[in-house]
Amino acid sequence: MSSRKLTVAIDGPVGSGKSTVAKLVAAELGYMHIDTGAMYRAVALLAHRRNISYSDAHALGRIAKSAKMSFLRVGAEQHIFVDGEDVEAEIRTPEMSQASSVVSALPEVRAALVEKQREMGRSGGVVMEGRDIGTVVLPWAEVKVFLTASPEERARRRTIQLLEQGVKVDYRQVLAELNARDERDSSRDLAPLKPAPDSVVVDSTHMSLGEVVDKIVELVRSKERLL
Ligand code: DC
């Protein structure tokens, strides 16, 4: 069997289960997991801390370019580090969810982060997840998955996740915010959220987490056997 490590792109909207799925798929394959949403959240956090407007494209582009970002293991989890600081907890608040969606529409920010992401994906053996990985960041990825689920199911999952993290939210508010973010992420001119033409679309509304992970791992293994 081939030992060549592939590049796997997983894209999809908020609450599709991308992050959990990507993490488990990467662990199963022995690949590195790269959560690109965390990088957009990190830029939003830096803007917030430095009192820079979320629409100041030039300042945020500079921040995105100069910040050193890496993913490191902390216990069983993988956290994002920015300039050596673990900011994982701070980037996961509802405020940073909305702010990251705003800053991610800025071309300067996208250009800087896409460059970092390509560097991280260069040598294969990665499962990279986001919105534009199969279309823009790693169009050469050997396996591309577009993971989705109904808005109601995604809002339900996201509500549970936030409650588990101790964030007080209610389902209706989560559904409204999710629809707002979907609309912004899908309608922006630059790298809108959409499946790559050569991606496999997986609708997880009625699938268990295990079924989704098995399906993607099998896609990767069958590609590995061909190469
Ligand atoms: O996946 P997430 O919710 O952590 O992503 C945060 C925001 O960043 C989301 O609103 C869309 C944006 N994003 C993006 O535009 N491109 C990516 N590759 C990843 C995330």
mmCIF file of C-alpha atoms and ligand atoms in Angstrom:
data_model
loop_
_atom_site.group_PDB
_atom_site.id
_atom_site.type_symbol
_atom_site.label_atom_id
_atom_site.label_comp_id
_atom_site.label_asym_id
_atom_site.label_seq_id
_atom_site.Cartn_x
_atom_site.Cartn_y
_atom_site.Cartn_z
ATOM 1 C CA MET A 1 0.000 0.000 0.000
ATOM 2 C CA SER A 2 1.187 3.503 -0.797
ATOM 3 C CA SER A 3 2.573 5.514 2.110
ATOM 4 C CA ARG A 4 2.186 8.797 0.296
ATOM 5 C CA LYS A 5 0.365 11.313 2.423
ATOM 6 C CA LEU A 6 -2.373 13.238 0.667
ATOM 7 C CA THR A 7 -3.913 16.649 1.037
ATOM 8 C CA VAL A 8 -7.513 16.649 2.212
ATOM 9 C CA ALA A 9 -9.767 19.726 1.957
ATOM 10 C CA ILE A 10 -12.976 19.885 3.982
ATOM 11 C CA ASP A 11 -15.236 22.879 3.410
ATOM 12 C CA GLY A 12 -18.675 23.681 4.703
ATOM 13 C CA PRO A 13 -20.859 26.164 6.566
ATOM 14 C CA VAL A 14 -20.922 26.851 10.286
ATOM 15 C CA GLY A 15 -22.280 23.954 12.306
ATOM 16 C CA SER A 16 -21.757 21.400 9.560
ATOM 17 C CA GLY A 17 -19.496 19.520 11.960
ATOM 18 C CA LYS A 18 -16.385 20.300 9.912
ATOM 19 C CA SER A 19 -14.068 20.906 12.833
ATOM 20 C CA THR A 20 -15.018 17.776 14.746
ATOM 21 C CA VAL A 21 -14.981 15.685 11.592
ATOM 22 C CA ALA A 22 -11.656 17.105 10.368
ATOM 23 C CA LYS A 23 -10.068 16.486 13.765
ATOM 24 C CA LEU A 24 -11.179 12.838 13.855
ATOM 25 C CA VAL A 25 -10.301 12.190 10.205
ATOM 26 C CA ALA A 26 -6.812 13.643 10.771
ATOM 27 C CA ALA A 27 -6.307 11.518 13.895
ATOM 28 C CA GLU A 28 -7.413 8.364 12.082
ATOM 29 C CA LEU A 29 -5.068 9.014 9.161
ATOM 30 C CA GLY A 30 -2.163 10.341 11.229
ATOM 31 C CA TYR A 31 -2.409 13.665 9.384
ATOM 32 C CA MET A 32 -2.123 17.205 10.711
ATOM 33 C CA HIS A 33 -5.410 19.085 11.266
ATOM 34 C CA ILE A 34 -5.532 22.733 10.224
ATOM 35 C CA ASP A 35 -8.591 24.775 11.218
ATOM 36 C CA THR A 36 -8.422 27.858 8.985
ATOM 37 C CA GLY A 37 -11.476 29.448 10.646
ATOM 38 C CA ALA A 38 -9.338 29.768 13.781
ATOM 39 C CA MET A 39 -6.919 31.915 11.779
ATOM 40 C CA TYR A 40 -9.681 34.352 10.736
ATOM 41 C CA ARG A 41 -10.881 34.405 14.338
ATOM 42 C CA ALA A 42 -7.335 35.193 15.481
ATOM 43 C CA VAL A 43 -7.186 38.234 13.182
ATOM 44 C CA ALA A 44 -10.543 39.419 14.583
ATOM 45 C CA LEU A 45 -9.228 38.971 18.122
ATOM 46 C CA LEU A 46 -6.095 40.997 17.410
ATOM 47 C CA ALA A 47 -8.243 43.780 15.902
ATOM 48 C CA HIS A 48 -10.499 43.749 18.949
ATOM 49 C CA ARG A 49 -7.570 43.894 21.373
ATOM 50 C CA ARG A 50 -5.889 46.734 19.493
ATOM 51 C CA ASN A 51 -9.109 48.707 19.002
ATOM 52 C CA ILE A 52 -8.872 48.523 15.235
ATOM 53 C CA SER A 53 -12.090 48.664 13.230
ATOM 54 C CA TYR A 54 -13.149 45.320 11.704
ATOM 55 C CA SER A 55 -13.407 47.086 8.359
ATOM 56 C CA ASP A 56 -9.916 48.644 8.330
ATOM 57 C CA ALA A 57 -8.643 46.500 5.482
ATOM 58 C CA HIS A 58 -5.084 47.824 5.403
ATOM 59 C CA ALA A 59 -4.429 47.589 9.126
ATOM 60 C CA LEU A 60 -5.996 44.123 9.339
ATOM 61 C CA GLY A 61 -4.113 42.939 6.274
ATOM 62 C CA ARG A 62 -0.858 43.974 7.951
ATOM 63 C CA ILE A 63 -1.853 42.220 11.169
ATOM 64 C CA ALA A 64 -2.795 39.043 9.301
ATOM 65 C CA LYS A 65 0.525 39.080 7.498
ATOM 66 C CA SER A 66 2.781 39.731 10.451
ATOM 67 C CA ALA A 67 1.112 37.532 13.096
ATOM 68 C CA LYS A 68 2.892 34.194 13.532
ATOM 69 C CA MET A 69 0.248 31.474 13.650
ATOM 70 C CA SER A 70 0.721 27.840 14.541
ATOM 71 C CA PHE A 71 -1.304 24.867 15.725
ATOM 72 C CA LEU A 72 0.030 22.977 18.724
ATOM 73 C CA ARG A 73 -1.224 20.121 20.798
ATOM 74 C CA VAL A 74 -2.420 20.974 24.318
ATOM 75 C CA GLY A 75 -3.418 17.738 26.054
ATOM 76 C CA ALA A 76 -5.859 15.982 23.740
ATOM 77 C CA GLU A 77 -6.777 19.192 21.910
ATOM 78 C CA GLN A 78 -5.133 21.254 19.233
ATOM 79 C CA HIS A 79 -4.949 24.981 19.971
ATOM 80 C CA ILE A 80 -4.055 27.974 17.842
ATOM 81 C CA PHE A 81 -1.083 30.028 18.998
ATOM 82 C CA VAL A 82 -0.582 33.581 17.816
ATOM 83 C CA ASP A 83 2.863 35.062 18.326
ATOM 84 C CA GLY A 84 3.479 32.337 20.894
ATOM 85 C CA GLU A 85 0.250 32.902 22.873
ATOM 86 C CA ASP A 86 -2.503 30.292 23.185
ATOM 87 C CA VAL A 87 -5.681 32.192 22.140
ATOM 88 C CA GLU A 88 -7.914 29.156 21.603
ATOM 89 C CA ALA A 89 -10.479 30.032 24.307
ATOM 90 C CA GLU A 90 -10.675 33.726 23.434
ATOM 91 C CA ILE A 91 -11.433 33.219 19.736
ATOM 92 C CA ARG A 92 -14.472 30.992 20.366
ATOM 93 C CA THR A 93 -16.914 33.601 21.714
ATOM 94 C CA PRO A 94 -20.066 34.624 19.762
ATOM 95 C CA GLU A 95 -18.556 38.103 19.311
ATOM 96 C CA MET A 96 -15.463 36.662 17.626
ATOM 97 C CA SER A 97 -17.706 34.423 15.471
ATOM 98 C CA GLN A 98 -19.412 37.481 13.990
ATOM 99 C CA ALA A 99 -16.231 39.565 13.830
ATOM 100 C CA SER A 100 -14.291 36.806 12.051
ATOM 101 C CA SER A 101 -17.008 36.609 9.424
ATOM 102 C CA VAL A 102 -16.638 40.375 8.840
ATOM 103 C CA VAL A 103 -12.828 40.420 8.662
ATOM 104 C CA SER A 104 -12.805 37.320 6.439
ATOM 105 C CA ALA A 105 -14.497 39.363 3.678
ATOM 106 C CA LEU A 106 -11.449 41.672 3.423
ATOM 107 C CA PRO A 107 -9.219 40.772 0.450
ATOM 108 C CA GLU A 108 -6.054 41.874 2.299
ATOM 109 C CA VAL A 109 -6.815 39.519 5.170
ATOM 110 C CA ARG A 110 -7.649 36.610 2.873
ATOM 111 C CA ALA A 111 -4.495 37.061 0.813
ATOM 112 C CA ALA A 112 -2.276 37.003 3.903
ATOM 113 C CA LEU A 113 -3.981 33.985 5.478
ATOM 114 C CA VAL A 114 -4.224 31.998 2.237
ATOM 115 C CA GLU A 115 -0.459 32.362 1.877
ATOM 116 C CA LYS A 116 0.093 30.968 5.380
ATOM 117 C CA GLN A 117 -2.380 28.139 4.738
ATOM 118 C CA ARG A 118 -0.693 27.104 1.487
ATOM 119 C CA GLU A 119 2.632 27.009 3.297
ATOM 120 C CA MET A 120 1.091 24.741 5.962
ATOM 121 C CA GLY A 121 -0.420 22.460 3.309
ATOM 122 C CA ARG A 122 2.608 22.327 1.068
ATOM 123 C CA SER A 123 4.004 18.935 2.011
ATOM 124 C CA GLY A 124 0.779 16.925 2.279
ATOM 125 C CA GLY A 125 -0.394 14.845 5.222
ATOM 126 C CA VAL A 126 -2.907 17.526 6.186
ATOM 127 C CA VAL A 127 -6.640 17.774 6.654
ATOM 128 C CA MET A 128 -7.401 21.449 6.158
ATOM 129 C CA GLU A 129 -10.893 22.742 6.870
ATOM 130 C CA GLY A 130 -12.587 26.024 6.076
ATOM 131 C CA ARG A 131 -14.796 27.626 3.441
ATOM 132 C CA ASP A 132 -12.526 27.948 0.401
ATOM 133 C CA ILE A 133 -9.920 25.230 0.856
ATOM 134 C CA GLY A 134 -10.928 23.093 -2.135
ATOM 135 C CA THR A 135 -11.712 26.095 -4.344
ATOM 136 C CA VAL A 136 -8.937 28.612 -3.555
ATOM 137 C CA VAL A 137 -6.357 27.572 -0.959
ATOM 138 C CA LEU A 138 -5.491 24.039 -2.057
ATOM 139 C CA PRO A 139 -7.204 23.517 -5.430
ATOM 140 C CA TRP A 140 -4.764 20.641 -6.035
ATOM 141 C CA ALA A 141 -5.993 18.702 -2.953
ATOM 142 C CA GLU A 142 -6.454 15.037 -3.858
ATOM 143 C CA VAL A 143 -9.574 14.701 -1.718
ATOM 144 C CA LYS A 144 -12.184 17.461 -1.429
ATOM 145 C CA VAL A 145 -15.249 17.186 0.737
ATOM 146 C CA PHE A 146 -18.073 19.710 1.068
ATOM 147 C CA LEU A 147 -19.800 18.933 4.334
ATOM 148 C CA THR A 148 -23.241 20.313 4.980
ATOM 149 C CA ALA A 149 -26.492 19.822 6.930
ATOM 150 C CA SER A 150 -29.820 21.639 7.214
ATOM 151 C CA PRO A 151 -29.684 25.094 8.945
ATOM 152 C CA GLU A 152 -31.891 23.812 11.793
ATOM 153 C CA GLU A 153 -29.668 20.811 12.446
ATOM 154 C CA ARG A 154 -26.549 22.968 12.283
ATOM 155 C CA ALA A 155 -28.046 25.493 14.726
ATOM 156 C CA ARG A 156 -29.008 22.640 17.051
ATOM 157 C CA ARG A 157 -25.445 21.269 17.061
ATOM 158 C CA ARG A 158 -23.903 24.709 17.506
ATOM 159 C CA THR A 159 -26.226 25.489 20.450
ATOM 160 C CA ILE A 160 -25.174 22.290 22.215
ATOM 161 C CA GLN A 161 -21.508 23.019 21.523
ATOM 162 C CA LEU A 162 -21.739 26.556 22.945
ATOM 163 C CA LEU A 163 -23.682 25.411 26.006
ATOM 164 C CA GLU A 164 -21.004 22.774 26.629
ATOM 165 C CA GLN A 165 -18.406 25.534 26.484
ATOM 166 C CA GLY A 166 -20.372 27.416 29.139
ATOM 167 C CA VAL A 167 -21.611 30.119 26.739
ATOM 168 C CA LYS A 168 -25.264 31.036 27.477
ATOM 169 C CA VAL A 169 -27.215 30.983 24.214
ATOM 170 C CA ASP A 170 -30.623 30.021 22.959
ATOM 171 C CA TYR A 171 -31.427 28.052 19.856
ATOM 172 C CA ARG A 172 -33.392 30.798 18.073
ATOM 173 C CA GLN A 173 -30.591 33.305 18.516
ATOM 174 C CA VAL A 174 -28.037 30.758 17.245
ATOM 175 C CA LEU A 175 -30.213 29.979 14.208
ATOM 176 C CA ALA A 176 -30.592 33.705 13.391
ATOM 177 C CA GLU A 177 -26.828 34.314 13.731
ATOM 178 C CA LEU A 178 -26.048 31.240 11.681
ATOM 179 C CA ASN A 179 -28.334 32.401 8.878
ATOM 180 C CA ALA A 180 -26.693 35.847 8.970
ATOM 181 C CA ARG A 181 -23.222 34.323 8.778
ATOM 182 C CA ASP A 182 -24.244 31.875 6.019
ATOM 183 C CA GLU A 183 -25.611 34.770 4.007
ATOM 184 C CA ARG A 184 -22.434 36.837 4.465
ATOM 185 C CA ASP A 185 -20.065 33.909 3.826
ATOM 186 C CA SER A 186 -21.929 32.758 0.692
ATOM 187 C CA SER A 187 -22.652 36.118 -0.893
ATOM 188 C CA ARG A 188 -19.289 37.862 -0.583
ATOM 189 C CA ASP A 189 -17.515 38.506 -3.881
ATOM 190 C CA LEU A 190 -14.227 36.996 -2.819
ATOM 191 C CA ALA A 191 -13.986 33.246 -2.255
ATOM 192 C CA PRO A 192 -17.656 32.737 -1.357
ATOM 193 C CA LEU A 193 -18.634 29.523 0.356
ATOM 194 C CA LYS A 194 -19.480 27.024 -2.385
ATOM 195 C CA PRO A 195 -18.555 23.434 -3.196
ATOM 196 C CA ALA A 196 -15.578 22.915 -5.525
ATOM 197 C CA PRO A 197 -16.796 21.257 -8.739
ATOM 198 C CA ASP A 198 -14.649 18.200 -7.989
ATOM 199 C CA SER A 199 -15.721 17.872 -4.346
ATOM 200 C CA VAL A 200 -17.785 15.112 -2.808
ATOM 201 C CA VAL A 201 -20.826 16.684 -1.113
ATOM 202 C CA VAL A 202 -21.663 14.974 2.182
ATOM 203 C CA ASP A 203 -24.997 15.956 3.791
ATOM 204 C CA SER A 204 -24.693 14.985 7.431
ATOM 205 C CA THR A 205 -28.235 15.951 8.529
ATOM 206 C CA HIS A 206 -29.172 12.309 9.046
ATOM 207 C CA MET A 207 -25.710 10.822 9.538
ATOM 208 C CA SER A 208 -23.889 10.106 12.777
ATOM 209 C CA LEU A 209 -20.465 11.593 13.381
ATOM 210 C CA GLY A 210 -18.911 8.132 13.037
ATOM 211 C CA GLU A 211 -20.574 7.573 9.667
ATOM 212 C CA VAL A 212 -19.299 10.880 8.302
ATOM 213 C CA VAL A 213 -15.750 10.231 9.536
ATOM 214 C CA ASP A 214 -15.730 6.676 8.095
ATOM 215 C CA LYS A 215 -16.965 7.923 4.748
ATOM 216 C CA ILE A 216 -14.202 10.540 4.444
ATOM 217 C CA VAL A 217 -11.460 8.211 5.706
ATOM 218 C CA GLU A 218 -12.572 5.660 3.106
ATOM 219 C CA LEU A 219 -12.435 8.322 0.367
ATOM 220 C CA VAL A 220 -8.861 9.146 1.376
ATOM 221 C CA ARG A 221 -7.783 5.503 1.648
ATOM 222 C CA SER A 222 -9.174 4.661 -1.787
ATOM 223 C CA LYS A 223 -7.298 7.639 -3.274
ATOM 224 C CA GLU A 224 -4.110 6.584 -1.448
ATOM 225 C CA ARG A 225 -4.395 3.140 -3.025
ATOM 226 C CA LEU A 226 -4.624 4.662 -6.502
ATOM 227 C CA LEU A 227 -1.517 6.819 -6.137
HETATM 228 O O1 DC B 1 -15.198 27.965 10.793
HETATM 229 P P1 DC B 1 -15.300 29.172 11.691
HETATM 230 O O2 DC B 1 -16.698 29.452 12.156
HETATM 231 O O3 DC B 1 -14.344 29.094 12.841
HETATM 232 O O4 DC B 1 -14.836 30.411 10.777
HETATM 233 C C1 DC B 1 -14.871 31.743 11.257
HETATM 234 C C2 DC B 1 -15.194 32.698 10.093
HETATM 235 O O5 DC B 1 -14.100 32.738 9.196
HETATM 236 C C3 DC B 1 -16.430 32.318 9.273
HETATM 237 O O6 DC B 1 -17.462 33.265 9.418
HETATM 238 C C4 DC B 1 -15.996 32.312 7.845
HETATM 239 C C5 DC B 1 -14.549 32.639 7.847
HETATM 240 N N1 DC B 1 -13.719 31.677 7.132
HETATM 241 C C6 DC B 1 -13.432 31.942 5.830
HETATM 242 O O7 DC B 1 -13.917 32.915 5.273
HETATM 243 N N2 DC B 1 -12.601 31.103 5.138
HETATM 244 C C7 DC B 1 -12.085 30.025 5.731
HETATM 245 N N3 DC B 1 -11.259 29.230 5.039
HETATM 246 C C8 DC B 1 -12.390 29.740 7.085
HETATM 247 C C9 DC B 1 -13.224 30.584 7.759
#
